[in-house]
Amino acid sequence: SAPTLPQRPLSTPIAEVMTSPLHGLTVDHTLQDAALAMARHGIRHVPVTDQGHLVNIVSERDLFALQRQSLNQLSAQIRIASDLPTLQHLAGQIRLFARNLLGQGVQARQLTELISHLNDLLTQRLLHLVVQRRGMDLGQACWLAFGSEGRGEQTVATDQDNGLIFVSDDPARDRPAWLAMALEVNQGLDACGYPLCQGRVMASNPECCLTAAEWMHRFAQWIDKGAPEDLLKASIYFDLRPLAGNIQLADPLRAMLATGPARVPRFLKQVADNALRHRPPLNWRGALDTQDIGGRPMLDLKMQGTALFVDAARLYALAHGLKIGRAHV
């Protein structure tokens, strides 16, 4: 007879191959309870009983289908939003959706990709509304996402890191109009719950609103000089992703990052040394070294946790000429 499992004939009792103990729910539980049970016990199906009798089986695929339905509905609403108040409401729905996914035990990679996708859509729609109202041509510009936004790693709480490439034969003449447009977008995003960047890494900052040639010159200076402040800027700006407008305007920058740093070993060494300054939060006994904040032991999971991996990934990408950001599809 054909085996159901390797070396297991069809005559094998089910009790010998089934997951044990059996984790089930009743009809009084919610879908969120089912999602949490799957996450906690590493299972993909949960039997549902009614007064001790099996009435259904909920699968992981069922839950993902519901998530996709909610995602599609929210995406469609963002794409047709007609004004800022509507986008503000939908931004709240994005955060609610994120919390629901988190509560259901959705893995970090899928969670951040979904939330980043929705944040992208909201930014694109807001940008479209502002540009349209101002009578500007977004085909002559490209909105850039930097930092965690550029890497597509956004979650519930995130601030802004963005910039703009614009086409011009006279940047000093044309920059004020693009800056005014960018300021309205930055303020709109802030109103939607994405705080203004404290470091002013935003398209409304003249240092972040440049032509492609100006961006290229700025990146080249950071790579050639490698001063401490240059390394800090590189850790933010080099994780770029063209988000809206004429995304081909970002191609020279992406090509430069794929070749420039790899040809400057001194710069890569400085990037590596800078990354090594982020140490795991451990004390001399090897235990977690927390800080007392408001009477509670706390850890900075970004600077003392995920930053270690992000810095290493960026270093390898720059050294091997890999594209760090990805174009929006």
mmCIF file of C-alpha atoms in Angstrom:
data_model
loop_
_atom_site.group_PDB
_atom_site.id
_atom_site.type_symbol
_atom_site.label_atom_id
_atom_site.label_comp_id
_atom_site.label_asym_id
_atom_site.label_seq_id
_atom_site.Cartn_x
_atom_site.Cartn_y
_atom_site.Cartn_z
ATOM 1 C CA SER A 1 0.000 0.000 0.000
ATOM 2 C CA ALA A 2 1.085 3.614 -0.587
ATOM 3 C CA PRO A 3 2.518 5.266 2.550
ATOM 4 C CA THR A 4 0.796 8.297 4.096
ATOM 5 C CA LEU A 5 4.109 9.336 5.678
ATOM 6 C CA PRO A 6 7.649 8.028 5.068
ATOM 7 C CA GLN A 7 7.804 4.423 6.278
ATOM 8 C CA ARG A 8 4.179 4.605 7.467
ATOM 9 C CA PRO A 9 1.651 2.260 5.839
ATOM 10 C CA LEU A 10 -2.039 3.085 5.613
ATOM 11 C CA SER A 11 -2.736 0.699 8.457
ATOM 12 C CA THR A 12 -0.871 2.965 10.900
ATOM 13 C CA PRO A 13 -3.226 4.295 13.627
ATOM 14 C CA ILE A 14 -3.868 8.025 13.265
ATOM 15 C CA ALA A 15 -2.909 8.545 16.915
ATOM 16 C CA GLU A 16 0.692 7.705 16.022
ATOM 17 C CA VAL A 17 1.067 10.457 13.400
ATOM 18 C CA MET A 18 -1.302 13.170 14.585
ATOM 19 C CA THR A 19 -0.260 16.343 16.424
ATOM 20 C CA SER A 20 -0.557 15.759 20.137
ATOM 21 C CA PRO A 21 -1.961 17.109 22.342
ATOM 22 C CA LEU A 22 -4.864 18.230 20.180
ATOM 23 C CA HIS A 23 -5.523 21.979 20.358
ATOM 24 C CA GLY A 24 -9.114 22.929 19.637
ATOM 25 C CA LEU A 25 -11.586 25.762 20.105
ATOM 26 C CA THR A 26 -15.322 26.020 20.507
ATOM 27 C CA VAL A 27 -17.852 27.956 18.433
ATOM 28 C CA ASP A 28 -17.773 30.653 21.137
ATOM 29 C CA HIS A 29 -14.140 31.553 20.356
ATOM 30 C CA THR A 30 -13.148 34.181 17.781
ATOM 31 C CA LEU A 31 -10.985 34.041 14.677
ATOM 32 C CA GLN A 32 -8.375 35.963 16.605
ATOM 33 C CA ASP A 33 -8.346 33.152 19.181
ATOM 34 C CA ALA A 34 -7.732 30.708 16.316
ATOM 35 C CA ALA A 35 -4.872 32.820 14.967
ATOM 36 C CA LEU A 36 -3.252 33.041 18.391
ATOM 37 C CA ALA A 37 -3.593 29.280 18.911
ATOM 38 C CA MET A 38 -1.866 28.628 15.582
ATOM 39 C CA ALA A 39 0.947 31.028 16.431
ATOM 40 C CA ARG A 40 1.472 29.710 19.949
ATOM 41 C CA HIS A 41 1.428 26.014 19.107
ATOM 42 C CA GLY A 42 2.951 26.096 15.625
ATOM 43 C CA ILE A 43 -0.072 24.510 13.949
ATOM 44 C CA ARG A 44 -1.981 25.367 10.771
ATOM 45 C CA HIS A 45 -5.418 23.895 11.480
ATOM 46 C CA VAL A 46 -7.674 24.232 14.511
ATOM 47 C CA PRO A 47 -10.731 21.977 15.040
ATOM 48 C CA VAL A 48 -13.873 23.754 16.214
ATOM 49 C CA THR A 49 -16.393 21.994 18.426
ATOM 50 C CA ASP A 50 -19.953 22.680 19.540
ATOM 51 C CA GLN A 51 -20.895 20.936 22.790
ATOM 52 C CA GLY A 52 -18.138 18.417 22.252
ATOM 53 C CA HIS A 53 -18.967 17.648 18.613
ATOM 54 C CA LEU A 54 -16.657 18.608 15.732
ATOM 55 C CA VAL A 55 -18.411 21.122 13.496
ATOM 56 C CA ASN A 56 -15.591 22.739 11.511
ATOM 57 C CA ILE A 57 -11.854 23.157 11.011
ATOM 58 C CA VAL A 58 -10.320 26.610 10.630
ATOM 59 C CA SER A 59 -7.099 26.718 8.613
ATOM 60 C CA GLU A 60 -4.297 29.229 8.393
ATOM 61 C CA ARG A 61 -5.315 29.756 4.766
ATOM 62 C CA ASP A 62 -8.805 30.817 5.912
ATOM 63 C CA LEU A 63 -7.318 33.496 8.152
ATOM 64 C CA PHE A 64 -4.977 34.800 5.458
ATOM 65 C CA ALA A 65 -7.902 34.976 3.022
ATOM 66 C CA LEU A 66 -9.748 37.230 5.463
ATOM 67 C CA GLN A 67 -6.639 39.371 5.923
ATOM 68 C CA ARG A 68 -6.251 39.735 2.171
ATOM 69 C CA GLN A 69 -9.888 40.762 1.875
ATOM 70 C CA SER A 70 -9.406 43.453 4.526
ATOM 71 C CA LEU A 71 -6.157 44.523 2.871
ATOM 72 C CA ASN A 72 -7.770 44.803 -0.547
ATOM 73 C CA GLN A 73 -10.711 46.804 0.793
ATOM 74 C CA LEU A 74 -8.450 49.223 2.649
ATOM 75 C CA SER A 75 -6.155 49.579 -0.379
ATOM 76 C CA ALA A 76 -9.104 50.382 -2.627
ATOM 77 C CA GLN A 77 -10.399 53.034 -0.212
ATOM 78 C CA ILE A 78 -6.975 54.712 -0.063
ATOM 79 C CA ARG A 79 -6.663 54.785 -3.864
ATOM 80 C CA ILE A 80 -9.948 56.693 -4.261
ATOM 81 C CA ALA A 81 -9.628 59.003 -1.228
ATOM 82 C CA SER A 82 -10.548 62.518 -2.304
ATOM 83 C CA ASP A 83 -9.164 64.675 0.514
ATOM 84 C CA LEU A 84 -6.898 64.814 3.566
ATOM 85 C CA PRO A 85 -9.633 64.151 6.185
ATOM 86 C CA THR A 86 -10.465 60.882 4.405
ATOM 87 C CA LEU A 87 -6.794 59.901 4.385
ATOM 88 C CA GLN A 88 -6.554 60.746 8.098
ATOM 89 C CA HIS A 89 -9.410 58.339 8.799
ATOM 90 C CA LEU A 90 -7.842 55.641 6.637
ATOM 91 C CA ALA A 91 -4.474 56.091 8.360
ATOM 92 C CA GLY A 92 -6.244 55.182 11.599
ATOM 93 C CA GLN A 93 -7.654 52.114 9.877
ATOM 94 C CA ILE A 94 -4.126 51.127 8.805
ATOM 95 C CA ARG A 95 -2.956 51.226 12.424
ATOM 96 C CA LEU A 96 -5.987 49.235 13.543
ATOM 97 C CA PHE A 97 -5.325 46.685 10.805
ATOM 98 C CA ALA A 98 -1.688 46.442 11.933
ATOM 99 C CA ARG A 99 -2.654 45.830 15.536
ATOM 100 C CA ASN A 100 -5.106 43.120 14.474
ATOM 101 C CA LEU A 101 -2.395 41.387 12.439
ATOM 102 C CA LEU A 102 0.002 41.633 15.370
ATOM 103 C CA GLY A 103 -2.596 40.169 17.703
ATOM 104 C CA GLN A 104 -3.158 37.289 15.290
ATOM 105 C CA GLY A 105 0.502 36.329 15.431
ATOM 106 C CA VAL A 106 1.388 37.328 11.848
ATOM 107 C CA GLN A 107 5.140 37.028 11.318
ATOM 108 C CA ALA A 108 7.224 40.201 11.447
ATOM 109 C CA ARG A 109 8.323 40.101 7.807
ATOM 110 C CA GLN A 110 4.789 39.741 6.469
ATOM 111 C CA LEU A 111 3.471 42.329 8.930
ATOM 112 C CA THR A 112 6.013 45.002 7.990
ATOM 113 C CA GLU A 113 5.538 44.375 4.265
ATOM 114 C CA LEU A 114 1.766 44.724 4.522
ATOM 115 C CA ILE A 115 1.910 47.888 6.625
ATOM 116 C CA SER A 116 4.619 49.429 4.439
ATOM 117 C CA HIS A 117 2.483 48.694 1.380
ATOM 118 C CA LEU A 118 -0.498 50.531 2.881
ATOM 119 C CA ASN A 119 1.674 53.437 4.011
ATOM 120 C CA ASP A 120 3.065 53.629 0.470
ATOM 121 C CA LEU A 121 -0.426 53.822 -0.977
ATOM 122 C CA LEU A 122 -1.438 56.570 1.440
ATOM 123 C CA THR A 123 1.681 58.628 0.647
ATOM 124 C CA GLN A 124 1.166 58.177 -3.084
ATOM 125 C CA ARG A 125 -2.468 59.242 -2.866
ATOM 126 C CA LEU A 126 -1.672 62.301 -0.750
ATOM 127 C CA LEU A 127 1.119 63.257 -3.141
ATOM 128 C CA HIS A 128 -1.226 62.869 -6.108
ATOM 129 C CA LEU A 129 -3.879 65.089 -4.481
ATOM 130 C CA VAL A 130 -1.376 67.825 -3.598
ATOM 131 C CA VAL A 131 0.330 67.823 -7.001
ATOM 132 C CA GLN A 132 -2.995 67.802 -8.816
ATOM 133 C CA ARG A 133 -4.334 70.712 -6.791
ATOM 134 C CA ARG A 134 -1.150 72.708 -7.418
ATOM 135 C CA GLY A 135 -1.168 71.964 -11.145
ATOM 136 C CA MET A 136 2.315 70.423 -11.070
ATOM 137 C CA ASP A 137 3.700 67.561 -13.173
ATOM 138 C CA LEU A 138 4.861 64.630 -11.039
ATOM 139 C CA GLY A 139 6.439 63.166 -14.161
ATOM 140 C CA GLN A 140 9.169 65.761 -13.570
ATOM 141 C CA ALA A 141 9.936 64.510 -10.066
ATOM 142 C CA CYS A 142 10.405 61.379 -7.980
ATOM 143 C CA TRP A 143 9.417 61.008 -4.327
ATOM 144 C CA LEU A 144 12.000 59.003 -2.387
ATOM 145 C CA ALA A 145 11.589 56.970 0.792
ATOM 146 C CA PHE A 146 14.607 56.605 3.103
ATOM 147 C CA GLY A 147 15.468 54.642 6.229
ATOM 148 C CA SER A 148 13.000 52.034 7.465
ATOM 149 C CA GLU A 149 10.429 53.347 4.982
ATOM 150 C CA GLY A 150 12.907 52.795 2.175
ATOM 151 C CA ARG A 151 13.562 49.254 3.405
ATOM 152 C CA GLY A 152 9.838 48.516 3.663
ATOM 153 C CA GLU A 153 10.113 47.785 7.382
ATOM 154 C CA GLN A 154 7.415 50.024 8.813
ATOM 155 C CA THR A 155 5.128 49.033 11.651
ATOM 156 C CA VAL A 156 2.502 50.806 13.748
ATOM 157 C CA ALA A 157 4.709 53.684 14.950
ATOM 158 C CA THR A 158 6.911 55.357 12.329
ATOM 159 C CA ASP A 159 8.044 58.860 11.453
ATOM 160 C CA GLN A 160 8.893 60.348 8.067
ATOM 161 C CA ASP A 161 12.131 59.892 6.117
ATOM 162 C CA ASN A 162 11.715 61.134 2.555
ATOM 163 C CA GLY A 163 13.205 63.247 -0.207
ATOM 164 C CA LEU A 164 12.565 64.491 -3.724
ATOM 165 C CA ILE A 165 14.375 64.410 -7.056
ATOM 166 C CA PHE A 166 13.186 67.030 -9.521
ATOM 167 C CA VAL A 167 14.108 67.802 -13.123
ATOM 168 C CA SER A 168 15.408 71.316 -13.778
ATOM 169 C CA ASP A 169 17.965 73.243 -15.814
ATOM 170 C CA ASP A 170 17.817 75.957 -13.132
ATOM 171 C CA PRO A 171 17.443 74.357 -9.665
ATOM 172 C CA ALA A 172 17.550 77.651 -7.775
ATOM 173 C CA ARG A 173 14.584 78.882 -9.825
ATOM 174 C CA ASP A 174 12.453 75.725 -9.589
ATOM 175 C CA ARG A 175 13.293 74.430 -6.100
ATOM 176 C CA PRO A 176 10.935 76.774 -4.146
ATOM 177 C CA ALA A 177 7.843 75.392 -5.923
ATOM 178 C CA TRP A 178 8.855 71.790 -5.218
ATOM 179 C CA LEU A 179 9.689 72.659 -1.607
ATOM 180 C CA ALA A 180 6.245 74.201 -1.114
ATOM 181 C CA MET A 181 4.608 71.094 -2.556
ATOM 182 C CA ALA A 182 6.749 68.823 -0.381
ATOM 183 C CA LEU A 183 5.941 70.850 2.742
ATOM 184 C CA GLU A 184 2.225 70.341 2.147
ATOM 185 C CA VAL A 185 2.788 66.594 1.741
ATOM 186 C CA ASN A 186 4.976 66.392 4.861
ATOM 187 C CA GLN A 187 2.398 68.298 6.896
ATOM 188 C CA GLY A 188 -0.361 66.101 5.496
ATOM 189 C CA LEU A 189 1.502 62.951 6.503
ATOM 190 C CA ASP A 190 2.021 64.438 9.958
ATOM 191 C CA ALA A 191 -1.729 65.048 10.206
ATOM 192 C CA CYS A 192 -2.255 61.389 9.278
ATOM 193 C CA GLY A 193 -0.127 60.244 12.205
ATOM 194 C CA TYR A 194 3.321 59.982 10.603
ATOM 195 C CA PRO A 195 5.337 62.514 12.657
ATOM 196 C CA LEU A 196 7.716 64.987 11.073
ATOM 197 C CA CYS A 197 11.321 63.778 11.176
ATOM 198 C CA GLN A 198 13.224 65.378 14.067
ATOM 199 C CA GLY A 199 16.395 65.208 11.965
ATOM 200 C CA ARG A 200 14.605 67.014 9.091
ATOM 201 C CA VAL A 201 15.146 64.155 6.645
ATOM 202 C CA MET A 202 12.144 65.297 4.628
ATOM 203 C CA ALA A 203 11.504 66.520 1.102
ATOM 204 C CA SER A 204 10.539 69.971 2.441
ATOM 205 C CA ASN A 205 14.140 70.452 3.607
ATOM 206 C CA PRO A 206 16.216 72.070 0.799
ATOM 207 C CA GLU A 207 18.958 69.504 1.506
ATOM 208 C CA CYS A 208 16.530 66.731 0.579
ATOM 209 C CA CYS A 209 14.955 68.413 -2.465
ATOM 210 C CA LEU A 210 17.574 68.150 -5.200
ATOM 211 C CA THR A 211 18.104 67.376 -8.841
ATOM 212 C CA ALA A 212 19.604 63.983 -9.723
ATOM 213 C CA ALA A 213 22.988 65.624 -10.326
ATOM 214 C CA GLU A 214 22.864 67.326 -6.922
ATOM 215 C CA TRP A 215 21.970 64.056 -5.197
ATOM 216 C CA MET A 216 24.822 62.301 -7.019
ATOM 217 C CA HIS A 217 27.283 64.969 -5.886
ATOM 218 C CA ARG A 218 26.064 64.711 -2.298
ATOM 219 C CA PHE A 219 26.343 60.914 -2.209
ATOM 220 C CA ALA A 220 29.824 61.054 -3.761
ATOM 221 C CA GLN A 221 30.997 63.492 -1.075
ATOM 222 C CA TRP A 222 29.800 61.201 1.712
ATOM 223 C CA ILE A 223 31.611 58.231 0.183
ATOM 224 C CA ASP A 224 34.821 60.172 -0.510
ATOM 225 C CA LYS A 225 35.026 61.935 2.870
ATOM 226 C CA GLY A 226 33.576 59.327 5.209
ATOM 227 C CA ALA A 227 33.352 61.736 8.156
ATOM 228 C CA PRO A 228 31.246 60.580 11.159
ATOM 229 C CA GLU A 229 28.313 62.744 10.093
ATOM 230 C CA ASP A 230 28.631 61.359 6.545
ATOM 231 C CA LEU A 231 28.376 57.788 7.838
ATOM 232 C CA LEU A 232 25.261 58.707 9.795
ATOM 233 C CA LYS A 233 23.674 60.246 6.704
ATOM 234 C CA ALA A 234 24.656 57.237 4.598
ATOM 235 C CA SER A 235 22.915 54.907 7.059
ATOM 236 C CA ILE A 236 19.660 56.788 6.388
ATOM 237 C CA TYR A 237 19.819 58.023 2.805
ATOM 238 C CA PHE A 238 21.471 54.995 1.206
ATOM 239 C CA ASP A 239 18.436 52.840 2.108
ATOM 240 C CA LEU A 240 16.460 54.614 -0.588
ATOM 241 C CA ARG A 241 13.438 53.539 -2.569
ATOM 242 C CA PRO A 242 11.657 55.505 -5.332
ATOM 243 C CA LEU A 243 8.030 55.642 -4.278
ATOM 244 C CA ALA A 244 6.070 57.848 -6.678
ATOM 245 C CA GLY A 245 6.398 59.981 -9.759
ATOM 246 C CA ASN A 246 9.043 59.268 -12.378
ATOM 247 C CA ILE A 247 10.868 56.483 -10.542
ATOM 248 C CA GLN A 248 13.488 56.238 -13.301
ATOM 249 C CA LEU A 249 14.968 59.490 -11.985
ATOM 250 C CA ALA A 250 16.349 57.433 -9.084
ATOM 251 C CA ASP A 251 18.181 54.974 -11.368
ATOM 252 C CA PRO A 252 21.490 56.920 -11.366
ATOM 253 C CA LEU A 253 21.499 57.026 -7.566
ATOM 254 C CA ARG A 254 20.777 53.318 -7.266
ATOM 255 C CA ALA A 255 23.469 52.552 -9.850
ATOM 256 C CA MET A 256 25.937 54.706 -7.940
ATOM 257 C CA LEU A 257 25.245 52.843 -4.700
ATOM 258 C CA ALA A 258 25.725 49.553 -6.530
ATOM 259 C CA THR A 259 29.251 50.490 -7.650
ATOM 260 C CA GLY A 260 30.618 53.532 -5.789
ATOM 261 C CA PRO A 261 31.037 52.270 -2.183
ATOM 262 C CA ALA A 262 32.495 48.931 -3.318
ATOM 263 C CA ARG A 263 35.361 50.825 -5.013
ATOM 264 C CA VAL A 264 36.274 52.659 -1.791
ATOM 265 C CA PRO A 265 37.499 50.070 0.762
ATOM 266 C CA ARG A 266 38.219 52.846 3.261
ATOM 267 C CA PHE A 267 34.554 53.873 3.264
ATOM 268 C CA LEU A 268 33.386 50.272 3.743
ATOM 269 C CA LYS A 269 35.833 49.898 6.636
ATOM 270 C CA GLN A 270 34.399 53.013 8.242
ATOM 271 C CA VAL A 271 30.851 51.703 7.742
ATOM 272 C CA ALA A 272 31.878 48.433 9.410
ATOM 273 C CA ASP A 273 33.553 50.228 12.333
ATOM 274 C CA ASN A 274 30.478 52.396 12.762
ATOM 275 C CA ALA A 275 28.205 49.333 12.771
ATOM 276 C CA LEU A 276 30.334 47.651 15.447
ATOM 277 C CA ARG A 277 29.607 50.542 17.800
ATOM 278 C CA HIS A 278 26.084 49.182 18.156
ATOM 279 C CA ARG A 279 26.606 46.569 20.835
ATOM 280 C CA PRO A 280 24.084 44.006 22.090
ATOM 281 C CA PRO A 281 22.501 45.227 25.342
ATOM 282 C CA LEU A 282 24.317 42.756 27.630
ATOM 283 C CA ASN A 283 25.968 43.365 30.994
ATOM 284 C CA TRP A 284 29.185 41.764 32.254
ATOM 285 C CA ARG A 285 27.208 38.677 33.331
ATOM 286 C CA GLY A 286 25.756 38.167 29.847
ATOM 287 C CA ALA A 287 22.243 39.166 30.945
ATOM 288 C CA LEU A 288 20.120 41.868 29.318
ATOM 289 C CA ASP A 289 21.317 45.302 30.386
ATOM 290 C CA THR A 290 18.130 47.318 30.783
ATOM 291 C CA GLN A 291 17.651 50.987 31.595
ATOM 292 C CA ASP A 292 15.279 52.201 34.266
ATOM 293 C CA ILE A 293 12.700 54.444 32.611
ATOM 294 C CA GLY A 294 9.749 55.522 34.724
ATOM 295 C CA GLY A 295 10.451 52.779 37.223
ATOM 296 C CA ARG A 296 10.370 50.051 34.567
ATOM 297 C CA PRO A 297 13.298 48.131 33.007
ATOM 298 C CA MET A 298 13.361 49.025 29.312
ATOM 299 C CA LEU A 299 15.310 48.137 26.156
ATOM 300 C CA ASP A 300 15.643 50.122 22.931
ATOM 301 C CA LEU A 301 14.798 47.310 20.537
ATOM 302 C CA LYS A 302 15.584 49.468 17.504
ATOM 303 C CA MET A 303 19.041 50.806 18.396
ATOM 304 C CA GLN A 304 20.119 47.813 20.504
ATOM 305 C CA GLY A 305 18.368 45.105 18.532
ATOM 306 C CA THR A 306 17.279 45.424 14.920
ATOM 307 C CA ALA A 307 19.894 48.100 14.076
ATOM 308 C CA LEU A 308 22.628 45.474 14.450
ATOM 309 C CA PHE A 309 21.149 43.381 11.649
ATOM 310 C CA VAL A 310 20.214 46.340 9.433
ATOM 311 C CA ASP A 311 23.756 47.746 9.634
ATOM 312 C CA ALA A 312 25.262 44.373 8.722
ATOM 313 C CA ALA A 313 22.883 43.911 5.788
ATOM 314 C CA ARG A 314 23.625 47.413 4.477
ATOM 315 C CA LEU A 315 27.372 46.813 4.714
ATOM 316 C CA TYR A 316 27.201 43.563 2.738
ATOM 317 C CA ALA A 317 24.877 45.137 0.160
ATOM 318 C CA LEU A 318 27.243 48.076 -0.420
ATOM 319 C CA ALA A 319 30.307 45.818 -0.519
ATOM 320 C CA HIS A 320 28.803 43.453 -3.094
ATOM 321 C CA GLY A 321 26.949 46.000 -5.219
ATOM 322 C CA LEU A 322 23.454 44.845 -4.283
ATOM 323 C CA LYS A 323 20.433 47.121 -4.507
ATOM 324 C CA ILE A 324 19.432 48.150 -1.007
ATOM 325 C CA GLY A 325 16.026 49.631 -1.753
ATOM 326 C CA ARG A 326 13.463 48.284 -4.171
ATOM 327 C CA ALA A 327 11.302 50.180 -6.589
ATOM 328 C CA HIS A 328 7.600 50.331 -5.804
ATOM 329 C CA VAL A 329 5.564 47.912 -7.881
#
